[in-house]
Coordinates of C-alpha atoms and ligand atoms in Angstrom, one line a residue:
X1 CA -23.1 219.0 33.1
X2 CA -19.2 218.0 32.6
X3 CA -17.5 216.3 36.2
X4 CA -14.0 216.1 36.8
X5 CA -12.6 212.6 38.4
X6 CA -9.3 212.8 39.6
X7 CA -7.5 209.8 41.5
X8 CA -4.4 211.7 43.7
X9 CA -1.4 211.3 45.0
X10 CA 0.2 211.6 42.1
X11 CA 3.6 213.9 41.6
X12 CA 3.8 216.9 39.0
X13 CA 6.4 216.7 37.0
X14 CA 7.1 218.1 33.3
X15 CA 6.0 221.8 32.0
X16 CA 2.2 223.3 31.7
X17 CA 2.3 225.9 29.2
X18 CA 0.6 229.0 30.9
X19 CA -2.0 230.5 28.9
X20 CA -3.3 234.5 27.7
X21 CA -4.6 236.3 31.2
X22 CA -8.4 235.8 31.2
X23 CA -8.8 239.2 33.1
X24 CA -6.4 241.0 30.7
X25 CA -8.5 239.6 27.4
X26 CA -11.7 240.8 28.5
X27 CA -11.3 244.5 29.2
X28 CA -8.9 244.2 26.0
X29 CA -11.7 242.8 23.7
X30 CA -13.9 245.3 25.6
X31 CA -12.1 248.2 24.4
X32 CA -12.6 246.8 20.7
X33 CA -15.9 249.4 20.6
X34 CA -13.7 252.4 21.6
X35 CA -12.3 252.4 17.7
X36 CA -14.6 252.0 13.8
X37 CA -10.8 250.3 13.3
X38 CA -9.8 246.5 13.8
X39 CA -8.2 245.5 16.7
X40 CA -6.1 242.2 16.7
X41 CA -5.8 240.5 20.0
X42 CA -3.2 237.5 20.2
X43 CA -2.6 235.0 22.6
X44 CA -6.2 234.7 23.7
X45 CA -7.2 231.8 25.9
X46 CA -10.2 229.8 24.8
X47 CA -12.2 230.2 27.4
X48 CA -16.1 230.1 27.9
X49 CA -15.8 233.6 29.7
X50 CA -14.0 234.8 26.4
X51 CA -17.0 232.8 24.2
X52 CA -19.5 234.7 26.2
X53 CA -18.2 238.1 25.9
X54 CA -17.9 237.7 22.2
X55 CA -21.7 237.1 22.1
X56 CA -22.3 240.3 24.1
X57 CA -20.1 242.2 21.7
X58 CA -21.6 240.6 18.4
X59 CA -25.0 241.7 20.5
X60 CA -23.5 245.4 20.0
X61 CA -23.0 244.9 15.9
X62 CA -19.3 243.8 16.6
X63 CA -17.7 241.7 14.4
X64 CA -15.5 238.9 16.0
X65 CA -13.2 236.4 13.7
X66 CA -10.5 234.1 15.2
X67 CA -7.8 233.7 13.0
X68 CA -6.9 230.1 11.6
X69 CA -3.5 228.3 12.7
X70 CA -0.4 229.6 11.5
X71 CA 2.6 227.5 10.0
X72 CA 4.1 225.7 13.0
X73 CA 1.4 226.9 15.8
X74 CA 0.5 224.4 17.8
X75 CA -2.8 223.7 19.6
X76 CA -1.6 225.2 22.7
X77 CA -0.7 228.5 21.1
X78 CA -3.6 231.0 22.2
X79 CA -5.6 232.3 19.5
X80 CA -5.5 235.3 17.1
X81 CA -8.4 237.5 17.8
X82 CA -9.9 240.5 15.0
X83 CA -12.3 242.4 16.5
X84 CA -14.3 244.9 14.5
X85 CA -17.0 247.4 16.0
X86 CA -17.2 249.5 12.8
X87 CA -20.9 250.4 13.6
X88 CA -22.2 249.4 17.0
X89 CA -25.8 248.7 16.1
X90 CA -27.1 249.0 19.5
X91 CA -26.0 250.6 23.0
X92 CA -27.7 248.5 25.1
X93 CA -27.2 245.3 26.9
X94 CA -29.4 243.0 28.0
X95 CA -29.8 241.6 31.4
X96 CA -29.9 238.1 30.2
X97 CA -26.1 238.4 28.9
X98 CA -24.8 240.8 31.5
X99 CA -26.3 238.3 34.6
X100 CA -23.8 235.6 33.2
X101 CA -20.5 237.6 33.8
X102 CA -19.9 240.6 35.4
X103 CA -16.9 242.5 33.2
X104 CA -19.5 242.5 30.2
X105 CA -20.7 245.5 32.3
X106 CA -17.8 247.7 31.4
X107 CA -19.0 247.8 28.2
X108 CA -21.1 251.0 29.4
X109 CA -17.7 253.3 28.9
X110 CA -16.5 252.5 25.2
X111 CA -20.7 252.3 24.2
X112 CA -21.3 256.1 26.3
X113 CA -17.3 257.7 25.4
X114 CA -18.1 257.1 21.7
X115 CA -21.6 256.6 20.6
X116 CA -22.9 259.1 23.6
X117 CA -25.3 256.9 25.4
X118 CA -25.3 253.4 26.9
X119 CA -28.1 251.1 28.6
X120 CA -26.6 248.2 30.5
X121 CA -28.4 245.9 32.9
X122 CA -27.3 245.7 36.4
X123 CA -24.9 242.8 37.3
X124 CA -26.9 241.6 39.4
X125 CA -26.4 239.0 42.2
X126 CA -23.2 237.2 42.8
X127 CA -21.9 234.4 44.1
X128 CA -19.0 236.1 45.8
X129 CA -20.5 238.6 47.8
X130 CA -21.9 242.0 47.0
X131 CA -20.2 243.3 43.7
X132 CA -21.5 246.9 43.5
X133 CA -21.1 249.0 41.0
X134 CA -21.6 252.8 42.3
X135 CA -17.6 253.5 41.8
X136 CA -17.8 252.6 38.1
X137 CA -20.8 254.6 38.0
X138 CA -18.9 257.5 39.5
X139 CA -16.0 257.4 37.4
X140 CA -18.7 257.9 34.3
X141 CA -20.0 260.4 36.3
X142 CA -17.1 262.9 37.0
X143 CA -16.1 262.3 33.2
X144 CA -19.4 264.4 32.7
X145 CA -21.8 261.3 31.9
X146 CA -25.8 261.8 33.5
X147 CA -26.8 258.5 35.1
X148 CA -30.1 257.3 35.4
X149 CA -31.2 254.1 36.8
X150 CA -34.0 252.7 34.9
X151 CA -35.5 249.2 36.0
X152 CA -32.5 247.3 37.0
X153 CA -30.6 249.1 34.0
X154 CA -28.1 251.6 33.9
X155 CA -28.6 254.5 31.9
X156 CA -25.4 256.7 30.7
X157 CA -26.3 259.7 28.6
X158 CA -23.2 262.0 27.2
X159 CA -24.6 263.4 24.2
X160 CA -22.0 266.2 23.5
X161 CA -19.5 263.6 24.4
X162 CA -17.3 263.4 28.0
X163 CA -15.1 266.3 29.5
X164 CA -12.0 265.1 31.0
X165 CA -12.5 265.6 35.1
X166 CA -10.8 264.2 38.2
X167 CA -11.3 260.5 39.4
X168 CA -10.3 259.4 43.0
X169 CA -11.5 256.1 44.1
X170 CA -12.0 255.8 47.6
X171 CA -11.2 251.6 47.4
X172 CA -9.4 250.4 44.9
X173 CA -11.3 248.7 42.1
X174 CA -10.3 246.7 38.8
X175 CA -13.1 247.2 37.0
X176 CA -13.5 251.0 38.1
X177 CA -10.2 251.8 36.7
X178 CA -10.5 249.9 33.7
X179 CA -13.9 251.8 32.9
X180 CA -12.4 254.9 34.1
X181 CA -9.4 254.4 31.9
X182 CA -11.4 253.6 28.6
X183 CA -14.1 256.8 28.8
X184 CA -11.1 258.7 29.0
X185 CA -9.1 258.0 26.3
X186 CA -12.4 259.7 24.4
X187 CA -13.2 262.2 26.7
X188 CA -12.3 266.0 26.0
X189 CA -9.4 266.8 27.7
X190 CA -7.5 266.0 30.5
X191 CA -8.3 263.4 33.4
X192 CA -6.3 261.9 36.5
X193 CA -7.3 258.7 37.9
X194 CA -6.2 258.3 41.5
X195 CA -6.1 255.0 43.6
X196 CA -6.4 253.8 40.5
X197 CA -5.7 249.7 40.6
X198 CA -1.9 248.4 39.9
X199 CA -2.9 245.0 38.5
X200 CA -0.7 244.1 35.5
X201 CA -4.1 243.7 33.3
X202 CA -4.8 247.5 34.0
X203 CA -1.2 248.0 32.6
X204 CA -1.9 245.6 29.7
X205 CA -5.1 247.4 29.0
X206 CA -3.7 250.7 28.9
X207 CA -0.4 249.4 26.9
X208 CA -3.0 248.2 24.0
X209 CA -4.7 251.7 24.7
X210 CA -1.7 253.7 23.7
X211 CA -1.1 251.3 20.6
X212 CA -4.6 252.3 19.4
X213 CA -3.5 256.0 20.1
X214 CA -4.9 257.1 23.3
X215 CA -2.4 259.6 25.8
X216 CA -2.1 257.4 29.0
X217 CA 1.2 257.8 31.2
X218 CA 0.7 256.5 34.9
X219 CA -0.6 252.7 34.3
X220 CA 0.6 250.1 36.7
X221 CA 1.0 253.3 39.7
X222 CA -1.9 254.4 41.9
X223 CA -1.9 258.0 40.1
X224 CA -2.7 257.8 36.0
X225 CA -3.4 260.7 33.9
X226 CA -5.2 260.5 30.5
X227 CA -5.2 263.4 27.4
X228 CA -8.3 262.5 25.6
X229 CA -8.4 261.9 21.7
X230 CA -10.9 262.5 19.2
X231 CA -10.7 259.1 18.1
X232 CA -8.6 256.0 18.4
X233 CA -7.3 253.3 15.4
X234 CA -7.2 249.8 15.5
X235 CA -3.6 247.8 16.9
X236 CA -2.2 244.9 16.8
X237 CA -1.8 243.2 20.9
X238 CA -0.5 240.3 22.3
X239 CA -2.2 240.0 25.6
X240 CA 0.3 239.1 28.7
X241 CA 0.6 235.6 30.5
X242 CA -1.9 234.7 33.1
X243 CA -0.9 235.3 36.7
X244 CA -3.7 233.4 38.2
X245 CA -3.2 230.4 36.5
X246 CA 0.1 230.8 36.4
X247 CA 0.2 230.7 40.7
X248 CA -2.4 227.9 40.6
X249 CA 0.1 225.3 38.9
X250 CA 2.3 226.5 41.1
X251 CA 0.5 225.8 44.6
X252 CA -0.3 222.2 42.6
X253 CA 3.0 221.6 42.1
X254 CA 3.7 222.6 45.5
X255 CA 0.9 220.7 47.2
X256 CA 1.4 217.4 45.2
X257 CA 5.8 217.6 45.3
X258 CA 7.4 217.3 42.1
X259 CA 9.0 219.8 39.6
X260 CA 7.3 221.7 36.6
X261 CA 7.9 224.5 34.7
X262 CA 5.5 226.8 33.8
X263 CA 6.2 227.8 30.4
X264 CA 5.9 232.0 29.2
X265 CA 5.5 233.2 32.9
X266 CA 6.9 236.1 34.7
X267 CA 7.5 235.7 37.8
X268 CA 6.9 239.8 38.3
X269 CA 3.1 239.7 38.2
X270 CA 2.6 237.5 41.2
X271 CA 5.7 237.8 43.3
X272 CA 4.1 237.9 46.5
X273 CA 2.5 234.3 45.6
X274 CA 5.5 233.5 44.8
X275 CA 6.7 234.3 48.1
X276 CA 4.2 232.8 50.1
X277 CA 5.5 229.5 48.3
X278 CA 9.0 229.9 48.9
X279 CA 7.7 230.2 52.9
X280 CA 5.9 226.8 52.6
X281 CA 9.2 225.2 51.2
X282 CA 8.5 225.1 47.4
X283 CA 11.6 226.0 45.7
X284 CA 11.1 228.6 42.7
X285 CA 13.8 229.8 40.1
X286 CA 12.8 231.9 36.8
X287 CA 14.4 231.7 33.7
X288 CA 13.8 233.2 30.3
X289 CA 11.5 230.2 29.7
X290 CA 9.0 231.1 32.5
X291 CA 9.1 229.8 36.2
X292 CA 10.0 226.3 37.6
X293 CA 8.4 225.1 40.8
X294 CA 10.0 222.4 42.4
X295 CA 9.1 220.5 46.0
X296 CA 10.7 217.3 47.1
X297 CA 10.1 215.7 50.2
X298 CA 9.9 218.3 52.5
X299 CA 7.1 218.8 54.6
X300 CA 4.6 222.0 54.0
X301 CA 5.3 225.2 56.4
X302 CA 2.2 227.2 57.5
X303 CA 1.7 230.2 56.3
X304 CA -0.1 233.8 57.7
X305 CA -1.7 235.7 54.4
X306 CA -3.7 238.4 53.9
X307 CA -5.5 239.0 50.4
X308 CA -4.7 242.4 49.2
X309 CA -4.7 244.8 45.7
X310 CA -1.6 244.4 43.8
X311 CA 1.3 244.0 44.5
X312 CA -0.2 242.1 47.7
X313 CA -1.3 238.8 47.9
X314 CA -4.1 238.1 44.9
X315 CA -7.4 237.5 46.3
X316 CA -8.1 235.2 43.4
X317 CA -5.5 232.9 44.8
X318 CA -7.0 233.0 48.1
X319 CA -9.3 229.5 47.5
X320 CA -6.1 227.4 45.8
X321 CA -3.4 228.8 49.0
X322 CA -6.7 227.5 51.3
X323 CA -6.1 224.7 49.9
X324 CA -2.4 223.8 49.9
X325 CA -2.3 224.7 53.6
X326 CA -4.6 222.1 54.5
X327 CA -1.8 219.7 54.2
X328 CA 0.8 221.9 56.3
X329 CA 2.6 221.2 59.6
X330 CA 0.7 223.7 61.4
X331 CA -1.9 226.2 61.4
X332 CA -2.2 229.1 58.9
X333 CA -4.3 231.9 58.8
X334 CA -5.4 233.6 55.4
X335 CA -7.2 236.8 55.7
X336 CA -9.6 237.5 52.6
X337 CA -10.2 241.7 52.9
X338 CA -11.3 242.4 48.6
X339 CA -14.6 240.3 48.9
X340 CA -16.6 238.9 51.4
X341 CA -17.8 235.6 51.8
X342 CA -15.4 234.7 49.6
X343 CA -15.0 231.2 51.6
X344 CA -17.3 228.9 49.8
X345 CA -14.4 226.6 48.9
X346 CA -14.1 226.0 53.3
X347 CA -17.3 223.5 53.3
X348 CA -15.9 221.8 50.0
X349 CA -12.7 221.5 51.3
X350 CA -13.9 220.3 54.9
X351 CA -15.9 217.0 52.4
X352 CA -12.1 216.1 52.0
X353 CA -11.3 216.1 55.4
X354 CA -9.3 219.7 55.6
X355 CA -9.8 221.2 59.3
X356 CA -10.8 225.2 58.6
X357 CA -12.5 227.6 60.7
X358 CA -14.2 230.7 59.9
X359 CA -14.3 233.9 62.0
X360 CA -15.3 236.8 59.9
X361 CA -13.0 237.7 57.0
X362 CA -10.2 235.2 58.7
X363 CA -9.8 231.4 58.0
X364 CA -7.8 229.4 60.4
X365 CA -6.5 226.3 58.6
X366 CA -5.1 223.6 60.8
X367 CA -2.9 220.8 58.9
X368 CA -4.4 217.5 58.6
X369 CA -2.2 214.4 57.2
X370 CA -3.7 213.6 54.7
X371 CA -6.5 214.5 52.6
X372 CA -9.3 211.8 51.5
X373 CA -11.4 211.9 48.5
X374 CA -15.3 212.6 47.9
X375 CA -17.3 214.2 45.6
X376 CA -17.7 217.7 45.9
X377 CA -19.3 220.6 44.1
X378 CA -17.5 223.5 42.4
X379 CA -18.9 227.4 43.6
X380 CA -16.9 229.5 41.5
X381 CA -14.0 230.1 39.4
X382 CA -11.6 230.1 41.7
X383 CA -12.8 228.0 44.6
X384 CA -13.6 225.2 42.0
X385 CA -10.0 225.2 41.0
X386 CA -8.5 225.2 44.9
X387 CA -10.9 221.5 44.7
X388 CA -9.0 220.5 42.1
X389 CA -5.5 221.4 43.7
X390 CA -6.6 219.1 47.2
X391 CA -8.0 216.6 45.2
X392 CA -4.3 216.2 43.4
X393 CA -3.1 215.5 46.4
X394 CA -5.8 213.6 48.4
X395 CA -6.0 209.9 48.5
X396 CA -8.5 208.0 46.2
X397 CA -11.2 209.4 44.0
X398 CA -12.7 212.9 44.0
X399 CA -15.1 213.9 41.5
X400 CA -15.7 217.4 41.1
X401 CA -19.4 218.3 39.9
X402 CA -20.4 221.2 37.9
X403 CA -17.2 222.1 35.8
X404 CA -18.1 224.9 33.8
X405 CA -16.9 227.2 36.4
X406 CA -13.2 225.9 35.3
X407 CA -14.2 226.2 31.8
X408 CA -15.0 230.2 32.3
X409 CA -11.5 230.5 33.5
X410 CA -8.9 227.7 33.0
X411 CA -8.1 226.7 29.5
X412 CA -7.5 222.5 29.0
X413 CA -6.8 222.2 32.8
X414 CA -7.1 218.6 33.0
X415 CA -4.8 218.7 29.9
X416 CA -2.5 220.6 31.2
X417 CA -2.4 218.9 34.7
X418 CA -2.5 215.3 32.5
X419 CA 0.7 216.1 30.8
X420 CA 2.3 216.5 34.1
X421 CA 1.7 212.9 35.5
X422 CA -1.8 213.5 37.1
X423 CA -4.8 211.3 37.0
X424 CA -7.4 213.5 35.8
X425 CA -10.2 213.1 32.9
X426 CA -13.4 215.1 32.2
X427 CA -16.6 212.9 32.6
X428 CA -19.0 214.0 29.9
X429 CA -22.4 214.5 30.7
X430 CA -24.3 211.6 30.1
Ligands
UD1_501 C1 -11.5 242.0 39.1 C2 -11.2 240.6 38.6 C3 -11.4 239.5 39.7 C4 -10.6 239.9 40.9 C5 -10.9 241.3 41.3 C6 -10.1 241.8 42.5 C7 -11.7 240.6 36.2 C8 -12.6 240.2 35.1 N1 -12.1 240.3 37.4 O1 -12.9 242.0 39.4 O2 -11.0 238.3 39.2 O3 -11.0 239.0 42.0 O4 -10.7 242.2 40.2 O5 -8.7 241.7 42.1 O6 -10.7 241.3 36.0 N2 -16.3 247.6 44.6 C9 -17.3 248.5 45.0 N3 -17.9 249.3 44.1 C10 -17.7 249.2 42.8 C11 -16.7 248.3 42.3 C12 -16.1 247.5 43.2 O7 -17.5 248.6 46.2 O8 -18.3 249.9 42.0 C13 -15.6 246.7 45.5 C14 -15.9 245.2 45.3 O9 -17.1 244.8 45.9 C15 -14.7 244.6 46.0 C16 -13.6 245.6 45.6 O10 -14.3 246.8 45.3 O11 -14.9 244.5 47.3 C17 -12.7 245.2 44.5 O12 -13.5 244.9 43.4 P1 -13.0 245.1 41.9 O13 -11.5 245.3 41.9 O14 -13.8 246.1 41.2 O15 -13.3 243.7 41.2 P2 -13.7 243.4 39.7 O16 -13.1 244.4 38.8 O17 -15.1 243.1 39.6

């Protein structure tokens, strides 16, 4: 398996080109088997999460191509996607595929809104916590769909198709309203969505939606309401800029000092990240070529966040904030309330020499001077990447083991963070 060895200390300073959201390409692709039609997806990331879910969709009969380079693309531009579920082949899929990553299990609403049934495998265990998924389940449910649960697979019958019906989460959920939104757009008649989530990929699903001829008004607000079609065409969609990535760089930037901007963001999907950096002294301006970050010199303010659905503070930043404040002048206090035990990145962090404490869902992070390196292990996505963010900063070597959790979700990182005056190289496996 891949390491990462990075030597730190070492400022940021240039521009990282921010890459195609990772949780805006996979519902997208996803809603490829609503339509017989082509869909074309640009601005994909490469990403191993993307790889994967074209595997599970090929699984269903889909056809995936990615489009060559055009005249004066460079490497960096994301990729052109066509995706083409003509005839889905089979309705089912497998537990083997399904364990690996946890969206492919919203395939269940395209597969049971058009071809009338679905059999998808349970997600199964995961490393952040307990990831149910009764509320997706429900939505399916009130659009009409029986639901059987048949050895560790769920079952989603709908043979005279779904009626529109009334949807009203009692927590918000990503994945519930992105499964509530697709069996919709095929559902007969009228639905409403309430609670639904506000994250910008929900907006950027139901955008692409719209192209490919469904009735959605309401995306990006707690209340959405959905006409249902007959049937939906393909579209042409250039999925939006990833918000994640985009506020990791940014808490780099800010940890290590230095100036970068990232190229093609907008500074509107993560604002209250945004912020929270602006609090700890980073300085941040946006322009029509994305977002600079800029920190010189000054020390590091503590901070007091809570993780919360959008427009609050992205729990998927929780890990990489965790991580800048372990340099501050002071104690912060983050407050993780979407997942629990989402904290695997504390004992990592602590092999650096970070002082955190846990009480329940609340971190107490008390500033240290400095930061030392070690090897350490990557968990998950997004506490691998709040590793590499201290280890920028720490002094001497840290080598982070057992990469490919980066590689789901963070496309030519050490690239990207190369280019920017950092010390970092892949170590292949030997
Ligand atoms: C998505 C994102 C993930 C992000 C999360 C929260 C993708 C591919 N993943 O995950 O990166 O961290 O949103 O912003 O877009 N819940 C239930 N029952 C359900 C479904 C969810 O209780 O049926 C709970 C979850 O356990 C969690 C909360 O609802 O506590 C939010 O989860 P959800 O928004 O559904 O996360 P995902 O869509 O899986």
């Amino acid at each position: 398996m891949d390491r990462i060895r990075i030597v730190g200390g070492h400022r940021l300073n240039g521009s990282i080109p921010i890459s195609g959201a990772k949780n805006a390409t996979l519902p997208l692709m996803i809603a490829s088997l609503l339509t017989d039609e082509t869909l074309v997806l640009e601005n994909v990331p490469r990403l191993a999460d993307v790889a994967l879910l074209q595997r599970i969709l090929g699984n269903h009969g889909v056809d995936v191509m990615i489009g060559g380079k055009r005249p004066g693309d460079t490497e960096y531009e994301g990729q052109t996607v066509h995706i083409s579920a003509k005839r889905i082949v089979d309705t089912m899929a497998p537990y083997e595929l399904v364990a690996k990553m946890r969206a492919s299990f919203w395939v269940i609403a395209p597969l049971v809104a058009r071809m009338g049934e679905a059999r998808v495998s349970l997600p199964g265990g995961c490393a952040i916590g307990t990831r149910p998924v009764d509320l997706l389940v429900m939505a399916l449910q009130q659009l009409g769909a029986e639901i059987e649960i048949d050895r560790g697979y769920v079952v989603a019958r709908a043979p005279k198709g779904l009626k529109g019906g009334k949807i009203v989460f009692p927590k918000v959920t990503v994945g519930g309203t992105h499964t509530a939104l697709m069996a919709a757009t095929l559902a007969d008649g009228d639905t409403v969505i309430e609670n639904a989530a506000c994250e910008p990929e929900v907006g950027d699903l139901a955008d692409c939606l719209n192209k490919m001829g469904a009735k959605i008004t309401g995306a990006g607000t707690p209340t959405i309401n959905v006409t249902g079609v007959r049937r939906l065409s393909g579209a042409r969609h250039r999925v939006l800029p990833d918000r994640i990535e985009t506020g990791t760089y940014a808490m780099a930037v800010t940890m290590t000092g230095g100036d970068v901007l990232l190229e093609g963001a907008r500074p509107e999907l993560l604002q209250a990240a945004l912020d929270v950096l602006a609090e700890t002294g980073a300085e941040i301006s946006s322009t029509n070529a994305g977002v600079r970050v800029a920190r010189n010199g000054s020390g590091l303010a503590p901070v007091e966040v809570t993780t919360q659905p959008f427009p609050g503070f992205p729990t998927d930043l929780q890990a990489q904030l965790m991580a800048l404040m372990t340099l501050a002048a002071g104690t912060s206090r983050i407050t993780e309330t979407i997942f629990e035990n989402r904290f695997m990145h504390v004992q990592e962090l602590a092999r650096l020499g970070a002082q955190i404490r846990l009480e329940g869902e609340t971190a107490s992070i008390e500033g240290v001077p400095r930061l030392n390196g070690a090897p350490v292990m990557a968990t998950d996505l997004r506490a691998s990447v709040s590793l590499v963010i201290a280890a920028l900063a720490a002094e001497g070597e840290t080598v982070v083991n057992r990469v490919y959790h980066l590689d789901r979700g963070f496309e030519r990182l050490e690239g990207k963070l190369a280019a920017c005056g950092a010390e970092i190289e892949r170590l292949a496996h030997a």
